[in-house]
Amino acid sequence: HYYQQQGDLERANDFYRQGLALAKAASYESGIAHAQLHIGLLALEQGQLNQAEQYMQDALATWQDMENEGMIAQTLRGLGDISVQVGEQRAADARSYFRQALQLAVKNNL
């Protein structure tokens, strides 16, 4: 987070990818999903929408397997943000992602 907040996107990307490699080596599913989500959010920030969506979809699948509704909601919100940036052809996707995220947020007092 720190490097991304400081605007050093290259260093943030390196940091997240190193974390992903370490989490995969340790078979640490939560760590893998966190790294994938952050790589996806960083890609979104850089306008790399296809890459962002792929990483977030992978993270979403893991969070769903783990039944971690808080992280599912956060990832759905990111996917909604991607759909908004893609434009009108993905407006229905954006609404669906945001609706699901809101339902989970309310359910879990997030």
mmCIF file of N, CA and C in Angstrom, residues 55-95:
data_model
loop_
_atom_site.group_PDB
_atom_site.id
_atom_site.type_symbol
_atom_site.label_atom_id
_atom_site.label_comp_id
_atom_site.label_asym_id
_atom_site.label_seq_id
_atom_site.Cartn_x
_atom_site.Cartn_y
_atom_site.Cartn_z
ATOM 1 N N TYR A 55 -6.873 -10.308 -12.718
ATOM 2 C CA TYR A 55 -6.387 -10.497 -11.352
ATOM 3 C C TYR A 55 -7.529 -10.448 -10.343
ATOM 4 N N MET A 56 -8.476 -9.542 -10.538
ATOM 5 C CA MET A 56 -9.587 -9.442 -9.589
ATOM 6 C C MET A 56 -10.522 -10.638 -9.688
ATOM 7 N N GLN A 57 -10.738 -11.154 -10.895
ATOM 8 C CA GLN A 57 -11.570 -12.355 -11.034
ATOM 9 C C GLN A 57 -10.914 -13.537 -10.320
ATOM 10 N N ASP A 58 -9.589 -13.658 -10.454
ATOM 11 C CA ASP A 58 -8.874 -14.731 -9.759
ATOM 12 C C ASP A 58 -8.996 -14.572 -8.243
ATOM 13 N N ALA A 59 -8.839 -13.340 -7.758
ATOM 14 C CA ALA A 59 -8.984 -13.084 -6.323
ATOM 15 C C ALA A 59 -10.404 -13.400 -5.865
ATOM 16 N N LEU A 60 -11.386 -12.987 -6.657
ATOM 17 C CA LEU A 60 -12.785 -13.226 -6.307
ATOM 18 C C LEU A 60 -13.062 -14.719 -6.148
ATOM 19 N N ALA A 61 -12.554 -15.523 -7.068
ATOM 20 C CA ALA A 61 -12.775 -16.972 -6.989
ATOM 21 C C ALA A 61 -12.208 -17.536 -5.683
ATOM 22 N N THR A 62 -11.042 -17.063 -5.292
ATOM 23 C CA THR A 62 -10.433 -17.542 -4.044
ATOM 24 C C THR A 62 -11.245 -17.094 -2.841
ATOM 25 N N TRP A 63 -11.635 -15.815 -2.825
ATOM 26 C CA TRP A 63 -12.436 -15.325 -1.695
ATOM 27 C C TRP A 63 -13.751 -16.095 -1.600
ATOM 28 N N GLN A 64 -14.351 -16.412 -2.745
ATOM 29 C CA GLN A 64 -15.605 -17.167 -2.719
ATOM 30 C C GLN A 64 -15.373 -18.572 -2.169
ATOM 31 N N ASP A 65 -14.280 -19.213 -2.580
ATOM 32 C CA ASP A 65 -13.949 -20.537 -2.035
ATOM 33 C C ASP A 65 -13.750 -20.476 -0.526
ATOM 34 N N MET A 66 -13.177 -19.383 -0.044
ATOM 35 C CA MET A 66 -12.914 -19.205 1.385
ATOM 36 C C MET A 66 -14.138 -18.667 2.134
ATOM 37 N N GLU A 67 -15.171 -18.283 1.395
ATOM 38 C CA GLU A 67 -16.391 -17.698 1.958
ATOM 39 C C GLU A 67 -16.095 -16.451 2.787
ATOM 40 N N ASN A 68 -15.150 -15.648 2.309
ATOM 41 C CA ASN A 68 -14.767 -14.403 2.982
ATOM 42 C C ASN A 68 -15.586 -13.264 2.370
ATOM 43 N N GLU A 69 -16.748 -13.020 2.946
ATOM 44 C CA GLU A 69 -17.686 -12.075 2.341
ATOM 45 C C GLU A 69 -17.181 -10.642 2.331
ATOM 46 N N GLY A 70 -16.403 -10.259 3.313
ATOM 47 C CA GLY A 70 -15.852 -8.905 3.318
ATOM 48 C C GLY A 70 -14.935 -8.671 2.128
ATOM 49 N N MET A 71 -14.070 -9.632 1.859
ATOM 50 C CA MET A 71 -13.153 -9.492 0.731
ATOM 51 C C MET A 71 -13.868 -9.708 -0.600
ATOM 52 N N ILE A 72 -14.898 -10.544 -0.601
ATOM 53 C CA ILE A 72 -15.715 -10.686 -1.812
ATOM 54 C C ILE A 72 -16.317 -9.330 -2.155
ATOM 55 N N ALA A 73 -16.877 -8.647 -1.149
ATOM 56 C CA ALA A 73 -17.488 -7.334 -1.378
ATOM 57 C C ALA A 73 -16.464 -6.345 -1.919
ATOM 58 N N GLN A 74 -15.270 -6.317 -1.337
ATOM 59 C CA GLN A 74 -14.241 -5.380 -1.789
ATOM 60 C C GLN A 74 -13.825 -5.678 -3.229
ATOM 61 N N THR A 75 -13.698 -6.951 -3.560
ATOM 62 C CA THR A 75 -13.285 -7.333 -4.907
ATOM 63 C C THR A 75 -14.387 -7.034 -5.914
ATOM 64 N N LEU A 76 -15.638 -7.279 -5.536
ATOM 65 C CA LEU A 76 -16.758 -6.946 -6.422
ATOM 66 C C LEU A 76 -16.797 -5.450 -6.708
ATOM 67 N N ARG A 77 -16.504 -4.653 -5.699
ATOM 68 C CA ARG A 77 -16.461 -3.204 -5.917
ATOM 69 C C ARG A 77 -15.389 -2.847 -6.942
ATOM 70 N N GLY A 78 -14.226 -3.475 -6.843
ATOM 71 C CA GLY A 78 -13.168 -3.247 -7.830
ATOM 72 C C GLY A 78 -13.595 -3.656 -9.225
ATOM 73 N N LEU A 79 -14.273 -4.789 -9.334
ATOM 74 C CA LEU A 79 -14.766 -5.231 -10.643
ATOM 75 C C LEU A 79 -15.818 -4.263 -11.179
ATOM 76 N N GLY A 80 -16.621 -3.711 -10.282
ATOM 77 C CA GLY A 80 -17.582 -2.689 -10.701
ATOM 78 C C GLY A 80 -16.883 -1.450 -11.222
ATOM 79 N N ASP A 81 -15.811 -1.044 -10.554
ATOM 80 C CA ASP A 81 -15.035 0.119 -11.010
ATOM 81 C C ASP A 81 -14.454 -0.123 -12.402
ATOM 82 N N ILE A 82 -13.982 -1.332 -12.647
ATOM 83 C CA ILE A 82 -13.467 -1.669 -13.980
ATOM 84 C C ILE A 82 -14.573 -1.539 -15.009
ATOM 85 N N SER A 83 -15.733 -2.100 -14.704
ATOM 86 C CA SER A 83 -16.851 -2.064 -15.646
ATOM 87 C C SER A 83 -17.274 -0.637 -15.956
ATOM 88 N N VAL A 84 -17.247 0.235 -14.960
ATOM 89 C CA VAL A 84 -17.573 1.647 -15.186
ATOM 90 C C VAL A 84 -16.567 2.265 -16.147
ATOM 91 N N GLN A 85 -15.291 1.976 -15.958
ATOM 92 C CA GLN A 85 -14.265 2.564 -16.824
ATOM 93 C C GLN A 85 -14.346 2.036 -18.247
ATOM 94 N N VAL A 86 -14.754 0.774 -18.405
ATOM 95 C CA VAL A 86 -14.876 0.209 -19.756
ATOM 96 C C VAL A 86 -15.931 0.980 -20.538
ATOM 97 N N GLY A 87 -16.989 1.388 -19.859
ATOM 98 C CA GLY A 87 -17.977 2.215 -20.521
ATOM 99 C C GLY A 87 -19.361 1.601 -20.541
ATOM 100 N N GLU A 88 -20.190 2.190 -21.366
ATOM 101 C CA GLU A 88 -21.607 1.875 -21.369
ATOM 102 C C GLU A 88 -21.906 0.411 -21.648
ATOM 103 N N GLN A 89 -21.101 -0.240 -22.484
ATOM 104 C CA GLN A 89 -21.377 -1.634 -22.805
ATOM 105 C C GLN A 89 -21.252 -2.548 -21.585
ATOM 106 N N ARG A 90 -20.627 -2.074 -20.520
ATOM 107 C CA ARG A 90 -20.478 -2.880 -19.303
ATOM 108 C C ARG A 90 -21.263 -2.293 -18.128
ATOM 109 N N ALA A 91 -22.184 -1.388 -18.398
ATOM 110 C CA ALA A 91 -22.945 -0.747 -17.323
ATOM 111 C C ALA A 91 -23.739 -1.767 -16.511
ATOM 112 N N ALA A 92 -24.329 -2.749 -17.174
ATOM 113 C CA ALA A 92 -25.105 -3.767 -16.455
ATOM 114 C C ALA A 92 -24.197 -4.578 -15.530
ATOM 115 N N ASP A 93 -22.988 -4.886 -15.993
ATOM 116 C CA ASP A 93 -22.030 -5.598 -15.137
ATOM 117 C C ASP A 93 -21.691 -4.761 -13.913
ATOM 118 N N ALA A 94 -21.446 -3.481 -14.129
ATOM 119 C CA ALA A 94 -21.093 -2.590 -13.021
ATOM 120 C C ALA A 94 -22.204 -2.571 -11.980
ATOM 121 N N ARG A 95 -23.443 -2.412 -12.434
ATOM 122 C CA ARG A 95 -24.573 -2.392 -11.493
ATOM 123 C C ARG A 95 -24.643 -3.693 -10.699
#
